[in-house]
Every structure is written in structure tokens, then in C-alpha cells.
JSON list of C-alpha atoms in Angstrom, two decimals:
[
{"chain": "A", "resi": 1, "resn": "UNK", "atom": "CA", "xyz": [33.65, -17.32, 21.24]},
{"chain": "A", "resi": 2, "resn": "UNK", "atom": "CA", "xyz": [34.93, -15.22, 18.33]},
{"chain": "A", "resi": 3, "resn": "UNK", "atom": "CA", "xyz": [38.23, -13.43, 18.64]},
{"chain": "A", "resi": 4, "resn": "UNK", "atom": "CA", "xyz": [39.06, -9.81, 17.92]},
{"chain": "A", "resi": 5, "resn": "UNK", "atom": "CA", "xyz": [40.62, -10.87, 14.63]},
{"chain": "A", "resi": 6, "resn": "UNK", "atom": "CA", "xyz": [37.39, -12.61, 13.61]},
{"chain": "A", "resi": 7, "resn": "UNK", "atom": "CA", "xyz": [35.44, -9.38, 14.08]},
{"chain": "A", "resi": 8, "resn": "UNK", "atom": "CA", "xyz": [38.11, -7.52, 12.10]},
{"chain": "A", "resi": 9, "resn": "UNK", "atom": "CA", "xyz": [38.00, -10.03, 9.25]},
{"chain": "A", "resi": 10, "resn": "UNK", "atom": "CA", "xyz": [34.22, -9.85, 9.02]},
{"chain": "A", "resi": 11, "resn": "UNK", "atom": "CA", "xyz": [34.21, -6.04, 8.87]},
{"chain": "A", "resi": 12, "resn": "UNK", "atom": "CA", "xyz": [36.94, -6.27, 6.23]},
{"chain": "A", "resi": 13, "resn": "UNK", "atom": "CA", "xyz": [34.64, -8.49, 4.15]},
{"chain": "A", "resi": 14, "resn": "UNK", "atom": "CA", "xyz": [31.99, -5.77, 3.66]},
{"chain": "A", "resi": 15, "resn": "UNK", "atom": "CA", "xyz": [34.02, -2.58, 4.29]},
{"chain": "A", "resi": 16, "resn": "UNK", "atom": "CA", "xyz": [37.53, -3.46, 3.08]},
{"chain": "A", "resi": 17, "resn": "UNK", "atom": "CA", "xyz": [40.15, -1.61, 5.08]},
{"chain": "A", "resi": 18, "resn": "UNK", "atom": "CA", "xyz": [42.23, -1.40, 1.92]},
{"chain": "A", "resi": 19, "resn": "UNK", "atom": "CA", "xyz": [39.60, 0.94, 0.45]},
{"chain": "A", "resi": 20, "resn": "UNK", "atom": "CA", "xyz": [40.11, 3.66, 3.05]},
{"chain": "A", "resi": 21, "resn": "UNK", "atom": "CA", "xyz": [41.44, 7.09, 2.12]},
{"chain": "A", "resi": 22, "resn": "UNK", "atom": "CA", "xyz": [45.24, 7.50, 2.24]},
{"chain": "A", "resi": 23, "resn": "UNK", "atom": "CA", "xyz": [45.05, 9.88, 5.22]},
{"chain": "A", "resi": 24, "resn": "UNK", "atom": "CA", "xyz": [42.75, 7.59, 7.20]},
{"chain": "A", "resi": 25, "resn": "UNK", "atom": "CA", "xyz": [43.70, 5.20, 9.99]},
{"chain": "A", "resi": 26, "resn": "UNK", "atom": "CA", "xyz": [41.01, 2.55, 9.92]},
{"chain": "A", "resi": 27, "resn": "UNK", "atom": "CA", "xyz": [41.84, -0.96, 11.10]},
{"chain": "A", "resi": 28, "resn": "UNK", "atom": "CA", "xyz": [42.76, -2.97, 14.17]},
{"chain": "A", "resi": 29, "resn": "UNK", "atom": "CA", "xyz": [44.32, -0.25, 16.32]},
{"chain": "A", "resi": 30, "resn": "UNK", "atom": "CA", "xyz": [44.56, -1.44, 19.93]},
{"chain": "A", "resi": 31, "resn": "UNK", "atom": "CA", "xyz": [44.74, -4.74, 21.75]},
{"chain": "A", "resi": 32, "resn": "UNK", "atom": "CA", "xyz": [45.32, -8.46, 21.23]},
{"chain": "A", "resi": 33, "resn": "UNK", "atom": "CA", "xyz": [44.10, -10.02, 18.02]},
{"chain": "A", "resi": 34, "resn": "UNK", "atom": "CA", "xyz": [43.55, -13.48, 19.54]},
{"chain": "A", "resi": 35, "resn": "UNK", "atom": "CA", "xyz": [41.52, -12.28, 22.52]},
{"chain": "A", "resi": 36, "resn": "UNK", "atom": "CA", "xyz": [38.04, -13.77, 22.73]},
{"chain": "A", "resi": 37, "resn": "UNK", "atom": "CA", "xyz": [35.15, -11.34, 22.93]},
{"chain": "A", "resi": 38, "resn": "UNK", "atom": "CA", "xyz": [31.82, -11.68, 24.70]},
{"chain": "A", "resi": 39, "resn": "UNK", "atom": "CA", "xyz": [30.69, -8.06, 24.70]},
{"chain": "A", "resi": 40, "resn": "UNK", "atom": "CA", "xyz": [31.30, -5.32, 22.12]},
{"chain": "A", "resi": 41, "resn": "UNK", "atom": "CA", "xyz": [30.47, -1.61, 22.24]},
{"chain": "A", "resi": 42, "resn": "UNK", "atom": "CA", "xyz": [29.76, 0.03, 18.86]},
{"chain": "A", "resi": 43, "resn": "UNK", "atom": "CA", "xyz": [30.17, 3.80, 18.69]},
{"chain": "A", "resi": 44, "resn": "UNK", "atom": "CA", "xyz": [30.85, 6.77, 16.46]},
{"chain": "A", "resi": 45, "resn": "UNK", "atom": "CA", "xyz": [33.66, 8.26, 18.57]},
{"chain": "A", "resi": 46, "resn": "UNK", "atom": "CA", "xyz": [35.91, 6.87, 21.26]},
{"chain": "A", "resi": 47, "resn": "UNK", "atom": "CA", "xyz": [35.79, 9.43, 24.04]},
{"chain": "A", "resi": 48, "resn": "UNK", "atom": "CA", "xyz": [36.27, 9.20, 27.78]},
{"chain": "A", "resi": 49, "resn": "UNK", "atom": "CA", "xyz": [32.50, 8.77, 28.06]},
{"chain": "A", "resi": 50, "resn": "UNK", "atom": "CA", "xyz": [32.22, 5.92, 25.54]},
{"chain": "A", "resi": 51, "resn": "UNK", "atom": "CA", "xyz": [35.30, 4.22, 26.98]},
{"chain": "A", "resi": 52, "resn": "UNK", "atom": "CA", "xyz": [33.73, 4.37, 30.45]},
{"chain": "A", "resi": 53, "resn": "UNK", "atom": "CA", "xyz": [30.56, 2.83, 29.02]},
{"chain": "A", "resi": 54, "resn": "UNK", "atom": "CA", "xyz": [32.56, -0.02, 27.53]},
{"chain": "A", "resi": 55, "resn": "UNK", "atom": "CA", "xyz": [34.42, -0.60, 30.79]},
{"chain": "A", "resi": 56, "resn": "UNK", "atom": "CA", "xyz": [31.26, -0.52, 32.91]},
{"chain": "A", "resi": 57, "resn": "UNK", "atom": "CA", "xyz": [29.52, -3.02, 30.62]},
{"chain": "A", "resi": 58, "resn": "UNK", "atom": "CA", "xyz": [32.57, -5.29, 30.59]},
{"chain": "A", "resi": 59, "resn": "UNK", "atom": "CA", "xyz": [33.34, -5.07, 26.87]},
{"chain": "A", "resi": 60, "resn": "UNK", "atom": "CA", "xyz": [36.52, -6.61, 25.52]},
{"chain": "A", "resi": 61, "resn": "UNK", "atom": "CA", "xyz": [36.26, -4.69, 22.23]},
{"chain": "A", "resi": 62, "resn": "UNK", "atom": "CA", "xyz": [35.10, -1.34, 20.92]},
{"chain": "A", "resi": 63, "resn": "UNK", "atom": "CA", "xyz": [34.17, -1.02, 17.25]},
{"chain": "A", "resi": 64, "resn": "UNK", "atom": "CA", "xyz": [34.22, 2.67, 16.39]},
{"chain": "A", "resi": 65, "resn": "UNK", "atom": "CA", "xyz": [33.64, 4.64, 13.23]},
{"chain": "A", "resi": 66, "resn": "UNK", "atom": "CA", "xyz": [36.23, 7.34, 13.84]},
{"chain": "A", "resi": 67, "resn": "UNK", "atom": "CA", "xyz": [39.72, 6.02, 14.60]},
{"chain": "A", "resi": 68, "resn": "UNK", "atom": "CA", "xyz": [40.93, 6.32, 18.18]},
{"chain": "A", "resi": 69, "resn": "UNK", "atom": "CA", "xyz": [44.04, 8.06, 16.85]},
{"chain": "A", "resi": 70, "resn": "UNK", "atom": "CA", "xyz": [45.09, 9.64, 13.56]},
{"chain": "A", "resi": 71, "resn": "UNK", "atom": "CA", "xyz": [47.68, 11.95, 12.12]},
{"chain": "A", "resi": 72, "resn": "UNK", "atom": "CA", "xyz": [50.88, 10.22, 13.20]},
{"chain": "A", "resi": 73, "resn": "UNK", "atom": "CA", "xyz": [50.67, 9.43, 16.91]},
{"chain": "A", "resi": 74, "resn": "UNK", "atom": "CA", "xyz": [53.96, 10.50, 18.49]},
{"chain": "A", "resi": 75, "resn": "UNK", "atom": "CA", "xyz": [53.39, 9.64, 22.13]},
{"chain": "A", "resi": 76, "resn": "UNK", "atom": "CA", "xyz": [51.31, 7.20, 24.14]},
{"chain": "A", "resi": 77, "resn": "UNK", "atom": "CA", "xyz": [50.78, 8.67, 27.60]},
{"chain": "A", "resi": 78, "resn": "UNK", "atom": "CA", "xyz": [48.13, 8.47, 30.30]},
{"chain": "A", "resi": 79, "resn": "UNK", "atom": "CA", "xyz": [45.98, 11.22, 28.75]},
{"chain": "A", "resi": 80, "resn": "UNK", "atom": "CA", "xyz": [45.79, 9.39, 25.40]},
{"chain": "A", "resi": 81, "resn": "UNK", "atom": "CA", "xyz": [42.59, 7.45, 24.73]},
{"chain": "A", "resi": 82, "resn": "UNK", "atom": "CA", "xyz": [44.44, 4.69, 22.89]},
{"chain": "A", "resi": 83, "resn": "UNK", "atom": "CA", "xyz": [46.66, 4.22, 25.96]},
{"chain": "A", "resi": 84, "resn": "UNK", "atom": "CA", "xyz": [43.60, 4.14, 28.22]},
{"chain": "A", "resi": 85, "resn": "UNK", "atom": "CA", "xyz": [41.97, 1.48, 26.05]},
{"chain": "A", "resi": 86, "resn": "UNK", "atom": "CA", "xyz": [45.11, -0.66, 26.13]},
{"chain": "A", "resi": 87, "resn": "UNK", "atom": "CA", "xyz": [45.52, -0.23, 29.89]},
{"chain": "A", "resi": 88, "resn": "UNK", "atom": "CA", "xyz": [41.92, -1.32, 30.48]},
{"chain": "A", "resi": 89, "resn": "UNK", "atom": "CA", "xyz": [42.40, -4.34, 28.21]},
{"chain": "A", "resi": 90, "resn": "UNK", "atom": "CA", "xyz": [39.84, -3.12, 25.66]},
{"chain": "A", "resi": 91, "resn": "UNK", "atom": "CA", "xyz": [40.71, -3.71, 22.02]},
{"chain": "A", "resi": 92, "resn": "UNK", "atom": "CA", "xyz": [39.74, -1.22, 19.29]},
{"chain": "A", "resi": 93, "resn": "UNK", "atom": "CA", "xyz": [38.75, -1.71, 15.68]},
{"chain": "A", "resi": 94, "resn": "UNK", "atom": "CA", "xyz": [37.88, 1.45, 13.73]},
{"chain": "A", "resi": 95, "resn": "UNK", "atom": "CA", "xyz": [36.07, 1.43, 10.39]},
{"chain": "A", "resi": 96, "resn": "UNK", "atom": "CA", "xyz": [36.05, 4.99, 9.06]},
{"chain": "A", "resi": 97, "resn": "UNK", "atom": "CA", "xyz": [36.17, 5.89, 5.37]},
{"chain": "A", "resi": 98, "resn": "UNK", "atom": "CA", "xyz": [36.04, 2.21, 4.39]},
{"chain": "A", "resi": 99, "resn": "UNK", "atom": "CA", "xyz": [32.58, 2.03, 6.03]},
{"chain": "A", "resi": 100, "resn": "UNK", "atom": "CA", "xyz": [31.62, 5.44, 4.62]},
{"chain": "A", "resi": 101, "resn": "UNK", "atom": "CA", "xyz": [32.15, 4.15, 1.09]},
{"chain": "A", "resi": 102, "resn": "UNK", "atom": "CA", "xyz": [30.96, 0.56, 1.50]},
{"chain": "A", "resi": 103, "resn": "UNK", "atom": "CA", "xyz": [27.84, -0.88, -0.11]},
{"chain": "A", "resi": 104, "resn": "UNK", "atom": "CA", "xyz": [25.21, -0.31, 2.55]},
{"chain": "A", "resi": 105, "resn": "UNK", "atom": "CA", "xyz": [27.65, 1.91, 4.43]},
{"chain": "A", "resi": 106, "resn": "UNK", "atom": "CA", "xyz": [27.28, 5.35, 5.95]},
{"chain": "A", "resi": 107, "resn": "UNK", "atom": "CA", "xyz": [26.67, 7.36, 2.77]},
{"chain": "A", "resi": 108, "resn": "UNK", "atom": "CA", "xyz": [24.19, 4.77, 1.48]},
{"chain": "A", "resi": 109, "resn": "UNK", "atom": "CA", "xyz": [22.33, 4.88, 4.79]},
{"chain": "A", "resi": 110, "resn": "UNK", "atom": "CA", "xyz": [22.13, 8.69, 4.54]},
{"chain": "A", "resi": 111, "resn": "UNK", "atom": "CA", "xyz": [20.78, 8.40, 0.99]},
{"chain": "A", "resi": 112, "resn": "UNK", "atom": "CA", "xyz": [18.14, 5.94, 2.16]},
{"chain": "A", "resi": 113, "resn": "UNK", "atom": "CA", "xyz": [17.18, 8.22, 5.05]},
{"chain": "A", "resi": 114, "resn": "UNK", "atom": "CA", "xyz": [16.67, 11.06, 2.58]},
{"chain": "A", "resi": 115, "resn": "UNK", "atom": "CA", "xyz": [14.33, 8.84, 0.57]},
{"chain": "A", "resi": 116, "resn": "UNK", "atom": "CA", "xyz": [16.51, 8.86, -2.55]},
{"chain": "A", "resi": 117, "resn": "UNK", "atom": "CA", "xyz": [15.68, 6.48, -5.37]},
{"chain": "A", "resi": 118, "resn": "UNK", "atom": "CA", "xyz": [17.98, 4.54, -7.70]},
{"chain": "A", "resi": 119, "resn": "UNK", "atom": "CA", "xyz": [20.74, 4.66, -5.08]},
{"chain": "A", "resi": 120, "resn": "UNK", "atom": "CA", "xyz": [24.10, 3.76, -6.60]},
{"chain": "A", "resi": 121, "resn": "UNK", "atom": "CA", "xyz": [27.83, 4.35, -6.31]},
{"chain": "A", "resi": 122, "resn": "UNK", "atom": "CA", "xyz": [29.58, 6.94, -8.43]},
{"chain": "A", "resi": 123, "resn": "UNK", "atom": "CA", "xyz": [31.68, 5.44, -11.20]},
{"chain": "A", "resi": 124, "resn": "UNK", "atom": "CA", "xyz": [35.17, 6.48, -10.20]},
{"chain": "A", "resi": 125, "resn": "UNK", "atom": "CA", "xyz": [34.99, 8.23, -6.81]},
{"chain": "A", "resi": 126, "resn": "UNK", "atom": "CA", "xyz": [33.73, 7.08, -3.40]},
{"chain": "A", "resi": 127, "resn": "UNK", "atom": "CA", "xyz": [30.33, 8.68, -2.95]},
{"chain": "A", "resi": 128, "resn": "UNK", "atom": "CA", "xyz": [26.68, 7.77, -3.37]},
{"chain": "A", "resi": 129, "resn": "UNK", "atom": "CA", "xyz": [24.20, 9.08, -5.94]},
{"chain": "A", "resi": 130, "resn": "UNK", "atom": "CA", "xyz": [20.42, 8.98, -6.01]},
{"chain": "A", "resi": 131, "resn": "UNK", "atom": "CA", "xyz": [17.35, 10.80, -7.25]},
{"chain": "A", "resi": 132, "resn": "UNK", "atom": "CA", "xyz": [15.12, 12.89, -5.02]},
{"chain": "A", "resi": 133, "resn": "UNK", "atom": "CA", "xyz": [11.43, 13.77, -5.25]},
{"chain": "A", "resi": 134, "resn": "UNK", "atom": "CA", "xyz": [12.28, 17.20, -3.83]},
{"chain": "A", "resi": 135, "resn": "UNK", "atom": "CA", "xyz": [12.00, 19.85, -6.53]},
{"chain": "A", "resi": 136, "resn": "UNK", "atom": "CA", "xyz": [14.35, 22.47, -5.05]},
{"chain": "A", "resi": 137, "resn": "UNK", "atom": "CA", "xyz": [17.32, 22.71, -2.71]},
{"chain": "A", "resi": 138, "resn": "UNK", "atom": "CA", "xyz": [15.06, 24.31, -0.10]},
{"chain": "A", "resi": 139, "resn": "UNK", "atom": "CA", "xyz": [12.73, 21.29, -0.16]},
{"chain": "A", "resi": 140, "resn": "UNK", "atom": "CA", "xyz": [15.69, 18.94, 0.28]},
{"chain": "A", "resi": 141, "resn": "UNK", "atom": "CA", "xyz": [17.02, 21.07, 3.15]},
{"chain": "A", "resi": 142, "resn": "UNK", "atom": "CA", "xyz": [13.63, 20.95, 4.86]},
{"chain": "A", "resi": 143, "resn": "UNK", "atom": "CA", "xyz": [13.46, 17.18, 4.43]},
{"chain": "A", "resi": 144, "resn": "UNK", "atom": "CA", "xyz": [16.99, 16.80, 5.83]},
{"chain": "A", "resi": 145, "resn": "UNK", "atom": "CA", "xyz": [16.01, 18.90, 8.84]},
{"chain": "A", "resi": 146, "resn": "UNK", "atom": "CA", "xyz": [13.15, 16.50, 9.58]},
{"chain": "A", "resi": 147, "resn": "UNK", "atom": "CA", "xyz": [15.21, 13.37, 8.95]},
{"chain": "A", "resi": 148, "resn": "UNK", "atom": "CA", "xyz": [18.32, 14.34, 10.90]},
{"chain": "A", "resi": 149, "resn": "UNK", "atom": "CA", "xyz": [16.58, 16.54, 13.48]},
{"chain": "A", "resi": 150, "resn": "UNK", "atom": "CA", "xyz": [19.19, 19.27, 13.32]},
{"chain": "A", "resi": 151, "resn": "UNK", "atom": "CA", "xyz": [19.96, 22.68, 11.85]},
{"chain": "A", "resi": 152, "resn": "UNK", "atom": "CA", "xyz": [20.71, 22.61, 8.13]},
{"chain": "A", "resi": 153, "resn": "UNK", "atom": "CA", "xyz": [23.16, 24.80, 6.23]},
{"chain": "A", "resi": 154, "resn": "UNK", "atom": "CA", "xyz": [22.43, 25.16, 2.52]},
{"chain": "A", "resi": 155, "resn": "UNK", "atom": "CA", "xyz": [22.95, 27.35, -0.54]},
{"chain": "A", "resi": 156, "resn": "UNK", "atom": "CA", "xyz": [21.23, 28.22, -3.84]},
{"chain": "A", "resi": 157, "resn": "UNK", "atom": "CA", "xyz": [17.90, 27.33, -2.27]},
{"chain": "A", "resi": 158, "resn": "UNK", "atom": "CA", "xyz": [15.72, 27.96, -5.34]},
{"chain": "A", "resi": 159, "resn": "UNK", "atom": "CA", "xyz": [17.72, 25.85, -7.76]},
{"chain": "A", "resi": 160, "resn": "UNK", "atom": "CA", "xyz": [15.77, 22.90, -9.22]},
{"chain": "A", "resi": 161, "resn": "UNK", "atom": "CA", "xyz": [17.31, 19.52, -8.43]},
{"chain": "A", "resi": 162, "resn": "UNK", "atom": "CA", "xyz": [16.97, 15.84, -9.21]},
{"chain": "A", "resi": 163, "resn": "UNK", "atom": "CA", "xyz": [20.26, 13.98, -8.73]},
{"chain": "A", "resi": 164, "resn": "UNK", "atom": "CA", "xyz": [21.87, 14.13, -5.28]},
{"chain": "A", "resi": 165, "resn": "UNK", "atom": "CA", "xyz": [25.47, 13.25, -4.42]},
{"chain": "A", "resi": 166, "resn": "UNK", "atom": "CA", "xyz": [25.86, 12.06, -0.82]},
{"chain": "A", "resi": 167, "resn": "UNK", "atom": "CA", "xyz": [28.97, 11.88, 1.36]},
{"chain": "A", "resi": 168, "resn": "UNK", "atom": "CA", "xyz": [28.34, 11.53, 5.09]},
{"chain": "A", "resi": 169, "resn": "UNK", "atom": "CA", "xyz": [30.56, 13.45, 7.49]},
{"chain": "A", "resi": 170, "resn": "UNK", "atom": "CA", "xyz": [32.73, 15.89, 5.57]},
{"chain": "A", "resi": 171, "resn": "UNK", "atom": "CA", "xyz": [32.90, 15.34, 1.85]},
{"chain": "A", "resi": 172, "resn": "UNK", "atom": "CA", "xyz": [33.14, 18.34, -0.42]},
{"chain": "A", "resi": 173, "resn": "UNK", "atom": "CA", "xyz": [36.63, 17.32, -1.49]},
{"chain": "A", "resi": 174, "resn": "UNK", "atom": "CA", "xyz": [34.50, 15.37, -3.96]},
{"chain": "A", "resi": 175, "resn": "UNK", "atom": "CA", "xyz": [32.43, 18.39, -5.03]},
{"chain": "A", "resi": 176, "resn": "UNK", "atom": "CA", "xyz": [33.83, 18.68, -8.54]},
{"chain": "A", "resi": 177, "resn": "UNK", "atom": "CA", "xyz": [33.66, 14.91, -9.01]},
{"chain": "A", "resi": 178, "resn": "UNK", "atom": "CA", "xyz": [29.98, 15.13, -8.10]},
{"chain": "A", "resi": 179, "resn": "UNK", "atom": "CA", "xyz": [29.44, 17.72, -10.81]},
{"chain": "A", "resi": 180, "resn": "UNK", "atom": "CA", "xyz": [31.19, 15.44, -13.32]},
{"chain": "A", "resi": 181, "resn": "UNK", "atom": "CA", "xyz": [28.82, 12.63, -12.27]},
{"chain": "A", "resi": 182, "resn": "UNK", "atom": "CA", "xyz": [25.83, 14.84, -13.04]},
{"chain": "A", "resi": 183, "resn": "UNK", "atom": "CA", "xyz": [24.80, 15.75, -9.50]},
{"chain": "A", "resi": 184, "resn": "UNK", "atom": "CA", "xyz": [22.49, 18.75, -9.11]},
{"chain": "A", "resi": 185, "resn": "UNK", "atom": "CA", "xyz": [23.18, 19.13, -5.38]},
{"chain": "A", "resi": 186, "resn": "UNK", "atom": "CA", "xyz": [25.81, 17.88, -2.94]},
{"chain": "A", "resi": 187, "resn": "UNK", "atom": "CA", "xyz": [24.65, 16.59, 0.45]},
{"chain": "A", "resi": 188, "resn": "UNK", "atom": "CA", "xyz": [27.17, 16.15, 3.25]},
{"chain": "A", "resi": 189, "resn": "UNK", "atom": "CA", "xyz": [27.66, 16.74, 6.96]},
{"chain": "A", "resi": 190, "resn": "UNK", "atom": "CA", "xyz": [29.77, 19.86, 7.16]},
{"chain": "A", "resi": 191, "resn": "UNK", "atom": "CA", "xyz": [31.96, 22.15, 5.12]},
{"chain": "A", "resi": 192, "resn": "UNK", "atom": "CA", "xyz": [33.89, 25.40, 5.06]},
{"chain": "A", "resi": 193, "resn": "UNK", "atom": "CA", "xyz": [32.87, 28.92, 4.10]},
{"chain": "A", "resi": 194, "resn": "UNK", "atom": "CA", "xyz": [35.03, 28.89, 0.97]},
{"chain": "A", "resi": 195, "resn": "UNK", "atom": "CA", "xyz": [33.61, 25.54, -0.13]},
{"chain": "A", "resi": 196, "resn": "UNK", "atom": "CA", "xyz": [30.17, 27.14, -0.21]},
{"chain": "A", "resi": 197, "resn": "UNK", "atom": "CA", "xyz": [31.52, 30.03, -2.25]},
{"chain": "A", "resi": 198, "resn": "UNK", "atom": "CA", "xyz": [33.32, 27.80, -4.73]},
{"chain": "A", "resi": 199, "resn": "UNK", "atom": "CA", "xyz": [30.32, 25.52, -5.08]},
{"chain": "A", "resi": 200, "resn": "UNK", "atom": "CA", "xyz": [27.97, 28.47, -5.68]},
{"chain": "A", "resi": 201, "resn": "UNK", "atom": "CA", "xyz": [30.33, 29.90, -8.29]},
{"chain": "A", "resi": 202, "resn": "UNK", "atom": "CA", "xyz": [30.10, 26.59, -10.11]},
{"chain": "A", "resi": 203, "resn": "UNK", "atom": "CA", "xyz": [26.33, 26.39, -9.75]},
{"chain": "A", "resi": 204, "resn": "UNK", "atom": "CA", "xyz": [26.39, 23.46, -7.31]},
{"chain": "A", "resi": 205, "resn": "UNK", "atom": "CA", "xyz": [24.18, 23.80, -4.21]},
{"chain": "A", "resi": 206, "resn": "UNK", "atom": "CA", "xyz": [25.43, 22.37, -0.91]},
{"chain": "A", "resi": 207, "resn": "UNK", "atom": "CA", "xyz": [23.24, 20.96, 1.86]},
{"chain": "A", "resi": 208, "resn": "UNK", "atom": "CA", "xyz": [24.99, 20.20, 5.16]},
{"chain": "A", "resi": 209, "resn": "UNK", "atom": "CA", "xyz": [23.22, 18.37, 7.99]},
{"chain": "A", "resi": 210, "resn": "UNK", "atom": "CA", "xyz": [26.01, 18.00, 10.56]},
{"chain": "A", "resi": 211, "resn": "UNK", "atom": "CA", "xyz": [28.99, 15.68, 10.76]},
{"chain": "A", "resi": 212, "resn": "UNK", "atom": "CA", "xyz": [27.70, 13.86, 13.83]},
{"chain": "A", "resi": 213, "resn": "UNK", "atom": "CA", "xyz": [24.13, 13.67, 12.58]},
{"chain": "A", "resi": 214, "resn": "UNK", "atom": "CA", "xyz": [24.96, 12.21, 9.16]},
{"chain": "A", "resi": 215, "resn": "UNK", "atom": "CA", "xyz": [27.13, 9.48, 10.67]},
{"chain": "A", "resi": 216, "resn": "UNK", "atom": "CA", "xyz": [25.48, 8.51, 13.95]},
{"chain": "A", "resi": 217, "resn": "UNK", "atom": "CA", "xyz": [22.54, 7.02, 12.02]},
{"chain": "A", "resi": 218, "resn": "UNK", "atom": "CA", "xyz": [24.89, 4.33, 10.65]},
{"chain": "A", "resi": 219, "resn": "UNK", "atom": "CA", "xyz": [26.03, 3.02, 14.05]},
{"chain": "A", "resi": 220, "resn": "UNK", "atom": "CA", "xyz": [22.94, 0.96, 14.85]},
{"chain": "A", "resi": 221, "resn": "UNK", "atom": "CA", "xyz": [22.92, -0.71, 11.38]},
{"chain": "A", "resi": 222, "resn": "UNK", "atom": "CA", "xyz": [26.59, -1.60, 11.89]},
{"chain": "A", "resi": 223, "resn": "UNK", "atom": "CA", "xyz": [25.87, -3.13, 15.29]},
{"chain": "A", "resi": 224, "resn": "UNK", "atom": "CA", "xyz": [22.92, -5.08, 13.87]},
{"chain": "A", "resi": 225, "resn": "UNK", "atom": "CA", "xyz": [25.02, -6.39, 10.99]},
{"chain": "A", "resi": 226, "resn": "UNK", "atom": "CA", "xyz": [27.70, -7.58, 13.39]},
{"chain": "A", "resi": 227, "resn": "UNK", "atom": "CA", "xyz": [25.13, -9.10, 15.74]},
{"chain": "A", "resi": 228, "resn": "UNK", "atom": "CA", "xyz": [23.61, -11.11, 12.91]},
{"chain": "A", "resi": 229, "resn": "UNK", "atom": "CA", "xyz": [27.02, -12.59, 12.06]},
{"chain": "A", "resi": 230, "resn": "UNK", "atom": "CA", "xyz": [28.03, -13.17, 15.71]},
{"chain": "A", "resi": 231, "resn": "UNK", "atom": "CA", "xyz": [24.81, -13.97, 17.62]},
{"chain": "A", "resi": 232, "resn": "UNK", "atom": "CA", "xyz": [26.76, -15.40, 20.56]},
{"chain": "A", "resi": 233, "resn": "UNK", "atom": "CA", "xyz": [28.24, -11.95, 21.29]},
{"chain": "A", "resi": 234, "resn": "UNK", "atom": "CA", "xyz": [26.34, -9.21, 23.12]},
{"chain": "A", "resi": 235, "resn": "UNK", "atom": "CA", "xyz": [26.47, -5.90, 21.25]},
{"chain": "A", "resi": 236, "resn": "UNK", "atom": "CA", "xyz": [25.86, -2.52, 22.85]},
{"chain": "A", "resi": 237, "resn": "UNK", "atom": "CA", "xyz": [25.34, 0.82, 21.13]},
{"chain": "A", "resi": 238, "resn": "UNK", "atom": "CA", "xyz": [27.07, 3.70, 22.90]},
{"chain": "A", "resi": 239, "resn": "UNK", "atom": "CA", "xyz": [25.06, 6.59, 24.28]},
{"chain": "A", "resi": 240, "resn": "UNK", "atom": "CA", "xyz": [26.50, 9.53, 22.33]},
{"chain": "A", "resi": 241, "resn": "UNK", "atom": "CA", "xyz": [25.58, 13.14, 21.66]},
{"chain": "A", "resi": 242, "resn": "UNK", "atom": "CA", "xyz": [27.02, 15.70, 19.29]},
{"chain": "A", "resi": 243, "resn": "UNK", "atom": "CA", "xyz": [29.83, 17.74, 20.85]},
{"chain": "A", "resi": 244, "resn": "UNK", "atom": "CA", "xyz": [28.49, 20.78, 18.94]},
{"chain": "A", "resi": 245, "resn": "UNK", "atom": "CA", "xyz": [25.63, 22.71, 20.51]},
{"chain": "A", "resi": 246, "resn": "UNK", "atom": "CA", "xyz": [23.33, 25.29, 18.89]},
{"chain": "A", "resi": 247, "resn": "UNK", "atom": "CA", "xyz": [21.40, 28.20, 20.36]}
]
């Protein structure tokens, strides 16, 4: 059977951990690298619920998108999810921004879901570009609502568009880079009030379809890619729901 390190090395081959953002914490985060794995849970977030799923199934490894810890972990106590994973003997590999930016990764999958054409990577920054058949921002927002089945936040709804910049999750740190790349509209998961103001002042519409919604669609493709490489392992996709509710 493959080992944890074999799974890590394969993910590294298509979503290099070295390509992650400086603030990120993608990689092999918990467990024993030489441990053999028979069952793997693939998820967006490691929560108490997804950890319980992994334990109940008998998984030796969780592959998550969001890291199980970030921001300089200063303690490892019994209320810490990383500690709970280690105590239960479940290893963790997290592929976050490296999978966001990868060829065929999260942003590319979002672009495909939106029906963009001529999908490609930006020249110098980690986001995806493509052309849309939607004529206005409002049309793109309506399409995103259908595709992601969620509420959409958008601006400058009447502006004509063609080229779309896509960053799944939260990505308007790249807003000005998108303008330099010729984007007419910036599609992402979520952003702040002042980002909308700054974008509007610069004539760039934003369309936001939810952090969870723009990333959860990439979990099944990740599991399927891993399953194809390791057919002897049983892969399970976690049952997850957005922590944010709307009324």
C-alpha cells in the first residue's frame, strides 16, 4: 500500500507545495510519513465533523484544502484539531494555495464551471483568465448564481465584459494585477466592503460567489485525481456544508 509520503509526493507533482503563498501553510502537517494508507478522506476544511467522519470510516489520512493550522501555532492542546488528528493517528496533508493556482486546480475548475473559453494562467501572478459569453456583469452574476447555487454579491452590473479573472476563495489582493492583465471583471469567492469601493473607483466589477462555494467544487476532482493514481486506496469525500447561512 502507498505511504503518506507517497500521497504527498504525488500532490506535489501537480500542485507544488513550493508554489504556495508566503503566508500559507500547505504541506504534510500531521502524522507519520512512512505510515501505509488504505483509506483517505478528502475535504475542504478539517473540522470536528470531518475528523469524526474520517475516524468512523477508518481513514489513516485526511487530504484537506485548507490547512489544519495556520498563523504560527503556539500551543497543541486537547481542543486543537491538529492535536486531535495526531491523537487519533490520522495524518494530514493540506494543499491550499498551491492547489488554487495549479493547472487544473481550484481556480481553473471555477473557470470551467462558469463556461469560460480560452482558459489560461495569467503571465506573472497566480490567477486564471478566460473569456465569457455573458455580455454584462449582471449576466455573469446570474450565471454564477445558477452554477454555484448561492447568493451572489456583485458591482457595476451594467458594465460590458469579455475577459474574466478568476481566483477561488478570497482573491482580490490580485485585483490590480487582473486589470493589468486586461480583465474586465474579477470573479472570486468573497471580499471586503472597501475592496468593492476601490474596484468600482478603478472601473473593475467584482462578482463574489462565496468562499465555500467556489472551493468545494474542487474537492471531488481532487479525490478523483488521487484515486486514479492510487486505485488500491479507498477515497471518501467528506460531507460538508458552508458555515455561513443566509436568510
